[in-house]
Coordinates of C-alpha atoms in Angstrom, one line a residue:
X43 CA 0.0 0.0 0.0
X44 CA 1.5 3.1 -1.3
X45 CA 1.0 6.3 1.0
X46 CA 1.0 10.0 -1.2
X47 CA 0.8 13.5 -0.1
X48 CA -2.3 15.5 -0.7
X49 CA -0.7 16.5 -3.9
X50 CA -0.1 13.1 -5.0
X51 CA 3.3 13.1 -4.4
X52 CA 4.8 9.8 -3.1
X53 CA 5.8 9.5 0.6
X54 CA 8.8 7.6 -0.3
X55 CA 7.9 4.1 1.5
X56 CA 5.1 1.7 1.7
X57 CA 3.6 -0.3 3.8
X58 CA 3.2 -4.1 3.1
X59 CA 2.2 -7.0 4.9
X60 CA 4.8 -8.8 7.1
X61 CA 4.9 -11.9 8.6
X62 CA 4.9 -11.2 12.8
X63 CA 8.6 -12.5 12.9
X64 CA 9.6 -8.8 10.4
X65 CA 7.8 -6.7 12.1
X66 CA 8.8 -7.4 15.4
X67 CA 12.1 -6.9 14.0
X68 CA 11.2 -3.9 12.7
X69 CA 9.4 -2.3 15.6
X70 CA 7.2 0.6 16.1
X71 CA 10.5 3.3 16.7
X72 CA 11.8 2.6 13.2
X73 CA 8.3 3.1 11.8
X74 CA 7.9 6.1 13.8
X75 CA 11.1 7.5 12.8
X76 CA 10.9 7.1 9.2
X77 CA 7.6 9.1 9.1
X78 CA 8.9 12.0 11.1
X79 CA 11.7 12.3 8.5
X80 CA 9.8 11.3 4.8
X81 CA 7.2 14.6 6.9
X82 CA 10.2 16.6 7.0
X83 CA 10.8 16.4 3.4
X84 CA 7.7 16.8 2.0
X85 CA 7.0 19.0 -0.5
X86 CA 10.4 20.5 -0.2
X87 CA 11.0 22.1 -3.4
X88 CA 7.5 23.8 -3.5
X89 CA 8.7 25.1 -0.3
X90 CA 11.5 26.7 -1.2
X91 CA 9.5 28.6 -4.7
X92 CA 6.7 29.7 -2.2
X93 CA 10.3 31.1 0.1
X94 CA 11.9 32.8 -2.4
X95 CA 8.8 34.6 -3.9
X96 CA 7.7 35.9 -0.5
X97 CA 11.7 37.3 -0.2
X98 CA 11.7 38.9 -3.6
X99 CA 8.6 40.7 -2.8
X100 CA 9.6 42.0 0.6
X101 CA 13.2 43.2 -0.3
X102 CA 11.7 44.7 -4.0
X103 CA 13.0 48.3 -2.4
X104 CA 16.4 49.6 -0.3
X105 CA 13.8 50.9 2.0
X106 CA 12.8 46.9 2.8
X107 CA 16.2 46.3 4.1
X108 CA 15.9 47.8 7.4
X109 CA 12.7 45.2 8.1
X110 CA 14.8 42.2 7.4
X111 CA 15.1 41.9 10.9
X112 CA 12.3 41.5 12.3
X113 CA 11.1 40.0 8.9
X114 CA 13.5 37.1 9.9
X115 CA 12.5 36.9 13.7
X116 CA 8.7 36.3 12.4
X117 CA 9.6 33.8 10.0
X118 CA 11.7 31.8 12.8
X119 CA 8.4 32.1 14.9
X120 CA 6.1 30.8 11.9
X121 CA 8.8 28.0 11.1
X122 CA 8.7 26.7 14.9
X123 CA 5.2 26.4 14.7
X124 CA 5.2 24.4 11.5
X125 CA 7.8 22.3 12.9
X126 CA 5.4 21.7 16.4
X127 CA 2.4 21.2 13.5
X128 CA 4.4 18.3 11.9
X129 CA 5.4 16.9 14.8
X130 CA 1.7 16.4 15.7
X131 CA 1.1 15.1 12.4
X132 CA 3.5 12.6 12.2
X133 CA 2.7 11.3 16.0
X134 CA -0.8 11.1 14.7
X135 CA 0.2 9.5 11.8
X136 CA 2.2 7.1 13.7
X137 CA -0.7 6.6 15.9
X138 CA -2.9 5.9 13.4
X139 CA -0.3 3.4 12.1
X140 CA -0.1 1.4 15.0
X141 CA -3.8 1.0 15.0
X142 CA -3.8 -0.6 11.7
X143 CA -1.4 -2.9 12.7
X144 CA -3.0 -3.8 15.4
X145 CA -6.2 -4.4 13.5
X146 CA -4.0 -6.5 10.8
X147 CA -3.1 -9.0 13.6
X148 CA -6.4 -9.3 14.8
X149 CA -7.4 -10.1 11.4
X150 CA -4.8 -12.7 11.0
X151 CA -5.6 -14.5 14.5
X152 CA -9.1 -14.1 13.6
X153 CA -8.6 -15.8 10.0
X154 CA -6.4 -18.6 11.6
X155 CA -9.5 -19.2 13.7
X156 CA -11.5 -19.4 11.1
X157 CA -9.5 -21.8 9.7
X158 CA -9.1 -24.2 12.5
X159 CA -13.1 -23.9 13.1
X160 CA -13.7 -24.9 9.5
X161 CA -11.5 -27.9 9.6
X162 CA -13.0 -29.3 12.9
X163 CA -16.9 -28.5 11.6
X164 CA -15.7 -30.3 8.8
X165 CA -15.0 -33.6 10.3
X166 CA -18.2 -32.9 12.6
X167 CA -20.3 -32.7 9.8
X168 CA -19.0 -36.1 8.3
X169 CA -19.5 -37.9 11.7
X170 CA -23.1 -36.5 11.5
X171 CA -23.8 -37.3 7.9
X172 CA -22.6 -40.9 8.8
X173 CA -25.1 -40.8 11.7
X174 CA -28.2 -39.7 10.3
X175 CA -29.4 -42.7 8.4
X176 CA -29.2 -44.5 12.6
X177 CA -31.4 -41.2 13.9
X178 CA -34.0 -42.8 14.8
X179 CA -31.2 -45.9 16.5
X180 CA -29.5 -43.3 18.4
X181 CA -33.1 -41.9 19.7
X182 CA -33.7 -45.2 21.4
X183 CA -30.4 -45.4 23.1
X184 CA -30.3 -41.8 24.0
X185 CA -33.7 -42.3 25.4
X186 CA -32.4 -46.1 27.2
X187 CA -29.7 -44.6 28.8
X188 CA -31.6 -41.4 30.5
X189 CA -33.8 -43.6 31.7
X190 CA -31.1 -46.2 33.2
X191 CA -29.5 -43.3 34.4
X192 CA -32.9 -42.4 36.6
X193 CA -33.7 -45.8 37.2
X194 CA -30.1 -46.5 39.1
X195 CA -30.6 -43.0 41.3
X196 CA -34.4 -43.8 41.7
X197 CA -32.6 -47.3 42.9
X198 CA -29.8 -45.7 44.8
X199 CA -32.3 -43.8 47.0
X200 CA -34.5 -47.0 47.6
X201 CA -31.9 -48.6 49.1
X202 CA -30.9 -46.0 51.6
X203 CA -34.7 -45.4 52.4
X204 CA -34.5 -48.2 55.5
X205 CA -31.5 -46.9 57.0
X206 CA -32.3 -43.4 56.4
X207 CA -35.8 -44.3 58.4
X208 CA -33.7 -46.1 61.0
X209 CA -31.8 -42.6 61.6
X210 CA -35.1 -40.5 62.3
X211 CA -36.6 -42.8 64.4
X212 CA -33.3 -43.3 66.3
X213 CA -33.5 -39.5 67.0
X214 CA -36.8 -39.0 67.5
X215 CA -36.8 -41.9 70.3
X216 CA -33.5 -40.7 71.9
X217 CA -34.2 -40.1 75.1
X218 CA -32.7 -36.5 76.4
X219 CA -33.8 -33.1 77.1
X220 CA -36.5 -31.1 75.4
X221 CA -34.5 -28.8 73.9
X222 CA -32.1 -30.8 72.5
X223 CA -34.6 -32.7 70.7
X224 CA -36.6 -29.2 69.8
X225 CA -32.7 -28.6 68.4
X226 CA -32.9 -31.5 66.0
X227 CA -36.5 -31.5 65.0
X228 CA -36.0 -29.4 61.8
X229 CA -33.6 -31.3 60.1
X230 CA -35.7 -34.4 61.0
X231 CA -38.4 -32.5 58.9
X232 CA -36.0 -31.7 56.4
X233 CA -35.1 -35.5 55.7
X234 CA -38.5 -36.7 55.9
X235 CA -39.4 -34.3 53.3
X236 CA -36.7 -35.9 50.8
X237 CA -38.1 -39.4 52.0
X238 CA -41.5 -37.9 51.1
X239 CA -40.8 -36.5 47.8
X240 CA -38.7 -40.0 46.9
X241 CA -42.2 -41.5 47.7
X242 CA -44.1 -39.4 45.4
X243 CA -41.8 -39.9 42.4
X244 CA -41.7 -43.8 43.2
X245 CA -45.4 -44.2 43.3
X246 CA -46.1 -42.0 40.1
X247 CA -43.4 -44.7 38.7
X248 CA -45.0 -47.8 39.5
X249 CA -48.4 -46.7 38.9
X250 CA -49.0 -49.3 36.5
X251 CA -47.9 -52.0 38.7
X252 CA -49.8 -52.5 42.0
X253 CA -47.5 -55.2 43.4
X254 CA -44.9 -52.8 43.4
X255 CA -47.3 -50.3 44.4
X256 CA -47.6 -52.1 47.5
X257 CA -43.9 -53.0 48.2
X258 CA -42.9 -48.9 48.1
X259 CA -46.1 -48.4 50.6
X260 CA -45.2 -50.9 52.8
X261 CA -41.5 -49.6 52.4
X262 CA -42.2 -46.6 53.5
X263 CA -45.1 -47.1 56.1
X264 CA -43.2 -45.6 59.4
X265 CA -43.2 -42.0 57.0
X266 CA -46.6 -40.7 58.3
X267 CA -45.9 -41.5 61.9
X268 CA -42.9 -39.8 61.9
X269 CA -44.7 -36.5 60.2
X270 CA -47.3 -36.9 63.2
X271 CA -44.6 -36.9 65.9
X272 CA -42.9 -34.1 64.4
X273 CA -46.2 -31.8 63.7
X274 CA -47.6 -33.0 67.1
X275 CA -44.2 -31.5 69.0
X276 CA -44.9 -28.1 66.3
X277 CA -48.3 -27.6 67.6
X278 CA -47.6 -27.8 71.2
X279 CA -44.7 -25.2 70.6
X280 CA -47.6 -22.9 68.3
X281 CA -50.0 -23.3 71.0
X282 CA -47.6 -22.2 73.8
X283 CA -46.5 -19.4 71.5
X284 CA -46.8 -16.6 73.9
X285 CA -45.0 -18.7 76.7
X286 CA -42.4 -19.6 74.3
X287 CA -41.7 -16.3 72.9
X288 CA -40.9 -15.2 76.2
X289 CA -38.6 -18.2 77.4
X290 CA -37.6 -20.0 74.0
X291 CA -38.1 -17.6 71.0
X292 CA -35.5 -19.8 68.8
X293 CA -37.4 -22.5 68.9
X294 CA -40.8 -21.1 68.2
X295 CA -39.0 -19.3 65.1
X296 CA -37.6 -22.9 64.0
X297 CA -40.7 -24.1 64.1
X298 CA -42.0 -21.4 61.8
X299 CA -39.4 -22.5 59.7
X300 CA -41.0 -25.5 59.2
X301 CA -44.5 -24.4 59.1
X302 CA -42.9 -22.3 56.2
X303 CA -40.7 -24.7 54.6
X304 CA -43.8 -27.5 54.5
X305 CA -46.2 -24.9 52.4
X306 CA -43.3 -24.6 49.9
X307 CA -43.2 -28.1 49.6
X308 CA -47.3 -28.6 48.9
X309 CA -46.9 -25.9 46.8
X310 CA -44.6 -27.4 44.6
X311 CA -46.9 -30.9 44.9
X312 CA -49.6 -29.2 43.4
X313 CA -47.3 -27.9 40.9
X314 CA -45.7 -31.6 40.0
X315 CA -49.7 -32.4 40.2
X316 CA -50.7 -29.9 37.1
X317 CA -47.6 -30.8 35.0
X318 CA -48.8 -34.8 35.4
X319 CA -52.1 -34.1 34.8
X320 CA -53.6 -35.4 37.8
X321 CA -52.4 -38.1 39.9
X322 CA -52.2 -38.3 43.5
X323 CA -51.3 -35.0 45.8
X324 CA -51.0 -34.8 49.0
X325 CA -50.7 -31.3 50.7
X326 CA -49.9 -31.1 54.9
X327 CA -52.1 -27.2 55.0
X328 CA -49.4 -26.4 58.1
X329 CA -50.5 -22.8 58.0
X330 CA -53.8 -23.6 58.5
X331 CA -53.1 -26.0 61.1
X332 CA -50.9 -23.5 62.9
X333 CA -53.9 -20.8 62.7
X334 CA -56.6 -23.0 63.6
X335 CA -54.7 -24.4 66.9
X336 CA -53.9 -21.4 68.0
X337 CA -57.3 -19.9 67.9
X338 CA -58.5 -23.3 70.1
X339 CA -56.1 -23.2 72.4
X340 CA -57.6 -19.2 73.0
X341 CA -61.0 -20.7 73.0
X342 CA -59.9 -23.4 75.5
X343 CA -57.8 -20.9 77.6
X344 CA -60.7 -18.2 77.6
X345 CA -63.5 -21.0 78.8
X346 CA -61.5 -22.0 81.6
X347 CA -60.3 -18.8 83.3
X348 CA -63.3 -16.8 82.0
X349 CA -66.0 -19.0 80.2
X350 CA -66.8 -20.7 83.2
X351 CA -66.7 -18.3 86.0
X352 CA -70.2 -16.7 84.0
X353 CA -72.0 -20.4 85.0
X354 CA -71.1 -19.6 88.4
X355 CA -73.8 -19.0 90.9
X356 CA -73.6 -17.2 92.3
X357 CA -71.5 -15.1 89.6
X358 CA -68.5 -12.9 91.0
X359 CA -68.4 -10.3 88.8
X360 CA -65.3 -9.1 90.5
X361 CA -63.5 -12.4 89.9
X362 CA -64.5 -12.6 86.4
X363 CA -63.4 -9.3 85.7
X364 CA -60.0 -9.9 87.1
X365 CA -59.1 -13.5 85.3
X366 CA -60.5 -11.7 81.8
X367 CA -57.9 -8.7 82.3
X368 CA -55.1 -11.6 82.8
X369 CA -56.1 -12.6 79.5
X370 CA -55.9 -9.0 77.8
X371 CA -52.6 -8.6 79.6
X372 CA -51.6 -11.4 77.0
X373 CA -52.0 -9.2 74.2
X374 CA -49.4 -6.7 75.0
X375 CA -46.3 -10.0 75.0
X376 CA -48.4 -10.8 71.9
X377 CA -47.8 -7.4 69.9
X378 CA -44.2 -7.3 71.8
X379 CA -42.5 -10.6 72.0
X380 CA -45.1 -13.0 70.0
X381 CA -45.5 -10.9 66.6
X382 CA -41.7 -10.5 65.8
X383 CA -41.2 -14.4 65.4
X384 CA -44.2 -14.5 63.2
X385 CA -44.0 -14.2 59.4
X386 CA -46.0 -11.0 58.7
X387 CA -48.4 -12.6 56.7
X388 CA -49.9 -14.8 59.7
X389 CA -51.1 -11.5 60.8
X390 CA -50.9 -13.3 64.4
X391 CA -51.5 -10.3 66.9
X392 CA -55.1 -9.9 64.4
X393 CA -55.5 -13.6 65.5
X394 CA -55.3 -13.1 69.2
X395 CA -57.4 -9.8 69.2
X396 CA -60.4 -10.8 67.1
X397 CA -60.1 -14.2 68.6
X398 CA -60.2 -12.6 72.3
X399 CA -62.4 -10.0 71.5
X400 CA -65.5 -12.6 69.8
X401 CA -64.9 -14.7 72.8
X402 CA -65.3 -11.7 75.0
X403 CA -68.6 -10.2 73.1
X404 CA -70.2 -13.7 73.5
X405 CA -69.2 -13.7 76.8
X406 CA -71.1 -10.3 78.1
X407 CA -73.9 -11.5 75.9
X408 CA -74.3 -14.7 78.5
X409 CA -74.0 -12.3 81.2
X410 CA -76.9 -9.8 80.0
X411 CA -78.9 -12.4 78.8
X412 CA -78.7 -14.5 82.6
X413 CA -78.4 -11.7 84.6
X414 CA -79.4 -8.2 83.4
X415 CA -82.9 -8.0 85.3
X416 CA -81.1 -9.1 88.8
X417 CA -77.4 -7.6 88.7
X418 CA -76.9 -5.1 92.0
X419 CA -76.2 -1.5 91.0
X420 CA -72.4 -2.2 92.0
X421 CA -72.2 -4.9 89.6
X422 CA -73.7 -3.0 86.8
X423 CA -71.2 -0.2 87.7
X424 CA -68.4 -2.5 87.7
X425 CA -69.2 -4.2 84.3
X426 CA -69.7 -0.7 82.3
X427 CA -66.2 0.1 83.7
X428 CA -64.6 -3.3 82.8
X429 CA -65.9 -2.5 79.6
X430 CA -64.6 0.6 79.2
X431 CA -61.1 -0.1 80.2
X432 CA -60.8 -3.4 78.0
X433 CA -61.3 -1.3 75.0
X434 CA -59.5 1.4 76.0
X435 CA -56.4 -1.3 76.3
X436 CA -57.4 -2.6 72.6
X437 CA -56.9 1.2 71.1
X438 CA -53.8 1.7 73.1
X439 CA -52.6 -1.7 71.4
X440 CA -54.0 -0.3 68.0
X441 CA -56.7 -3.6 67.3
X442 CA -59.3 -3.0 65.2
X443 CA -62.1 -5.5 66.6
X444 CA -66.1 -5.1 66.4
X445 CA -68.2 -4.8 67.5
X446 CA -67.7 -2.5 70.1
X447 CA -69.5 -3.1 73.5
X448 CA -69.7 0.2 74.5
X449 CA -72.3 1.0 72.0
X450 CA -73.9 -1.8 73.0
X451 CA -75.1 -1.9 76.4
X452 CA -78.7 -0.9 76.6
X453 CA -80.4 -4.1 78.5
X454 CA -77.5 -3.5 80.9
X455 CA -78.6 0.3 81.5
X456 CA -82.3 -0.8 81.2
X457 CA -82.0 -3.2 84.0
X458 CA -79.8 -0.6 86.0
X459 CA -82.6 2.3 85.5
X460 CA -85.5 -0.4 86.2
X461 CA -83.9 -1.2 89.6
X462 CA -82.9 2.5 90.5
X463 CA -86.4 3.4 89.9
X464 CA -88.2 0.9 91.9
X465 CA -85.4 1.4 94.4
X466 CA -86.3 5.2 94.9
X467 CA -90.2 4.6 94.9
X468 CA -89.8 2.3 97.6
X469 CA -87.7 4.2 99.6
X470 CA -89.9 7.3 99.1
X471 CA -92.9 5.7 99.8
X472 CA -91.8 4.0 103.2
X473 CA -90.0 7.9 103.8
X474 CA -93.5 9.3 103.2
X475 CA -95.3 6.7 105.0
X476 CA -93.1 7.2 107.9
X477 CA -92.7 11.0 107.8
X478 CA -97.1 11.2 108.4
X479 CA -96.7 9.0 111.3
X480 CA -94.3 11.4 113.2
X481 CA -94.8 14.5 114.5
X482 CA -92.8 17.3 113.1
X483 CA -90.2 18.9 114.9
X484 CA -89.3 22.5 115.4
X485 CA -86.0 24.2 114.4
X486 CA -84.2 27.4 115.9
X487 CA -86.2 30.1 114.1
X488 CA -89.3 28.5 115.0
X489 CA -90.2 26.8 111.7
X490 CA -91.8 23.1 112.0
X491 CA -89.9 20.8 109.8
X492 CA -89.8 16.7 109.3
X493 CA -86.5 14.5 108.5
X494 CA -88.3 12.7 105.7
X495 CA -87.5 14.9 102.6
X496 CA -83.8 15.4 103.9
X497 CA -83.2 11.6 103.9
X498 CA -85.2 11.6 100.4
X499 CA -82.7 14.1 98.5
X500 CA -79.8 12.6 100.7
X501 CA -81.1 9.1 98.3
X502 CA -81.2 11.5 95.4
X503 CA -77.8 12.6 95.7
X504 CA -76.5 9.1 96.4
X505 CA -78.0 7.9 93.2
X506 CA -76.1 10.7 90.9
X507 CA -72.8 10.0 93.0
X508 CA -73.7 6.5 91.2
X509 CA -74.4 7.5 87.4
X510 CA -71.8 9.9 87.7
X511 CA -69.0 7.3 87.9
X512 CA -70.5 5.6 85.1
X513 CA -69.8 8.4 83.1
X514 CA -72.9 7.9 80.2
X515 CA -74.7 10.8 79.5
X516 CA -77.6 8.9 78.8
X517 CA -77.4 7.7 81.9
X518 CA -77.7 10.6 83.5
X519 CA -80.6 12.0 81.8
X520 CA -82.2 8.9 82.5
X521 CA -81.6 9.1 86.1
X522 CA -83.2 12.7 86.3
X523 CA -86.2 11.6 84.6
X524 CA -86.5 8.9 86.8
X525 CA -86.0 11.6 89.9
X526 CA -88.6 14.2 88.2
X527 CA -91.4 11.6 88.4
X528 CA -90.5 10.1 91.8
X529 CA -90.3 13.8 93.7
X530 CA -93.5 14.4 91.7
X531 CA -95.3 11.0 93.3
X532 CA -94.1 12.0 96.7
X533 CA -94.9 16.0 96.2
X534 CA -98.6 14.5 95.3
X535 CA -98.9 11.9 98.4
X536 CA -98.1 15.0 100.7
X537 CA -100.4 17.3 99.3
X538 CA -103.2 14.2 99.0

């Protein structure tokens, strides 16, 4: 390749292609010098017209003479700027030339690889032309030897099925403490879901066959008792959540873990399931499980510190009152120490409150229903307040729960106003009935006066200290009604 000046001069030297051994003889420095110097004579004669043109027309007059001074001292200025220009040009230059040398060996190694890729295709695509009339051979053995393959691991993992069994039950029979066997228990789990997933794949193999159907069931008959040993120890642990987030939270986590790790698993089952297209699946529904004990061991736990205190006779309201608020107490380690080990989704301090709070409405429902007519005015008092505070603790908690009793307690009030009104017409009747008998006494200033109506508003007053602490505004008005019409009976039987 021949390299020219813009006015197609020659440069003097080409460039050819070289075999790797010449040019690293070469070298880039003799490539770079021979540029700077073939630059450096460019255009040379052109050069020297243009120079002595420019002269001749500066020095045309004697007067001229005194600028060849500074004439020269500009020149020298505009010929070290060429030079610096040329300089740039021919590292660029050189530059430029590298890269294509560069590029040439990559082309070469490239083409080389080429080369070597076409020779070994080439004896590919014999071997495969020699093949193809056997395709549908080949198939078969391909197909033969996947399946051997599976058959000698679906084997393999037979075999070890007995002493694989012999292991768990060896550690689930070990004698020892609690906690080391609550320490063990989830990668017992882990192996009996392998065991359990070997018996699925087994089965779905032998399908066909029930002889062997039966030898892999029989095989593999101690499985389900081990999955009820282990998810009867889970369940205690669930149940005893709030007790065990307190003394053992590790091991109620772990045993999350497994609740957790078990849904994966049916998951997947009903996955293998679709991709059969039908077939036998069987899912454990841990989470449910977990949900469902928990909200019966409440159930049990509430009827036997509260549930049964109500069939009582007679009932202590006092008592009752005090083994519910124990129970609410619970909720505040439940939000604290029970909801952290917990995956958010069991939404598990939701569980306790709504649970709690339905067996709580049901259980004021008893009490209304059995007792509202014949409760004492204390008791009354006492309930409306125990009601008060238990939701006042399930706002400061943040539970949203319904419905809420203190909307709710009308046949409570009714009964209350029914026995403060019969209470106050008897007492002002017997006042009254006493007050004609007597003879009236005289005060200081003369006046006559009887004790009766003193000891009737001394009642009155006693009555409002009462609603007052129950704090209903209904209540109140009530009560003053109530009042109006009994000072207007006993107004009417003194006047009568």
């Amino acid at each position: 390749m021949n390299l020219t000046s813009p006015k197609g001069r020659s440069w003097g030297f080409s460039l050819t292609r070289r075999s790797p051994k010449a040019k690293e003889q070469t070298g880039f420095h003799s490539l770079q010098s021979e540029l700077l110097r073939q630059s450096a004579a460019w255009d040379l004669d052109s050069a020297r017209d243009a120079a002595a043109r420019e002269v001749q027309s500066i020095v045309s007059g004697p007067e001229a003479l005194s600028k060849l001074s500074k004439i020269r001292e500009e020149y020298d200025q505009q010929l070290a700027g060429v030079e610096v220009q040329l300089s740039l040009a021919a590292g660029r230059q050189a530059d430029e030339a590298k890269a294509i040398l560069k590029l040439a060996d990559r082309c070469r190694e490239g083409i080389e690889k080429v080369e070597g890729m076409q020779g070994s295709l080439t004896g590919k695509l014999e071997t495969v032309l020699t093949a193809v009339p056997h395709y549908d051979l080949l198939k078969r053995v391909y197909v033969t030897r996947r399946n051997l393959g599976r058959t000698l691991v679906d084997l393999d993992s037979i075999v070890a099925v007995p002493t694989e069994m012999k292991r768990i039950e060896d550690i689930l029979n070990e004698e020892g403490e609690q906690d080391a066997k609550d320490h063990a228990l989830p990668e017992v789990h882990k192996s009996l879901m392998q065991l359990e997933r070997r018996q699925e794949a087994a089965l779905y193999q032998a399908r066909a066959s029930m002889e062997e159907r039966e030898s892999l069931e029989k095989q593999f008959g101690k499985l389900e008792r081990f999955y009820d040993r282990v998810s009867a120890r889970i369940w205690q642990i669930v149940r005893n959540c709030a007790v065990m987030a307190q003394e053992k939270p590790a091991v109620l986590v772990k045993a999350l873990q497994m609740i957790e790790r078990q849904e994966r698993a049916d998951e997947g089952a009903r996955r293998d399931s679709v991709q059969r297209q039908g077939g036998e699946v069987q899912v454990r529904g841990w989470y449910a499980t977990a949900i469902l004990t928990i909200k019966e061991y409440m159930s049990e736990k509430f009827e036997f510190s509260v549930g049964s205190r109500a069939q009582e006779a007679p009932l202590d309201i006092q008592l009752l009152i005090s083994e519910h608020e124990k129970l609410v107490d619970e909720l505040t380690i439940v939000k604290d120490l029970v909801e952290p080990c917990f995956p958010p989704r069991y939404h598990i301090f939701d569980v306790f409150a709504e649970t709690y709070h339905a067996l709580t409405v049901e259980l004021v429902q008893k009490i209304l229903d059995a007792y509202a007519s014949s409760l004492s005015t204390k008791d009354i008092i006492d309930i409306v307040n125990w009601i008060r505070d238990y939701h006042s603790q399930l706002d400061s908690l943040a539970a949203e729960v319904s419905p809420i009793l203190t909307d709710d307690l009308d046949r409570l009030l009714q009964g209350y106003n029914f026995q403060t009104e019969t209470m106050m017409r008897n007492w002002s009747s017997r006042i009254l009935e006493e007050d004609l008998k007597m003879q009236p006494e005289s005060g200081p200033d003369g006046r006559l006066y009887t004790i009766a109506p003193i000891d009737l508003f001394k009642m009155v007053g006693q009555q409002f200290e009462v609603v007052d602490v129950l704090g209903l505004e209904r209540s109140t008005y009530t009560l003053a009604m109530t009042v109006y019409n009994v000072l207007d009976d006993y107004r009417a039987g003194v006047e009568g």
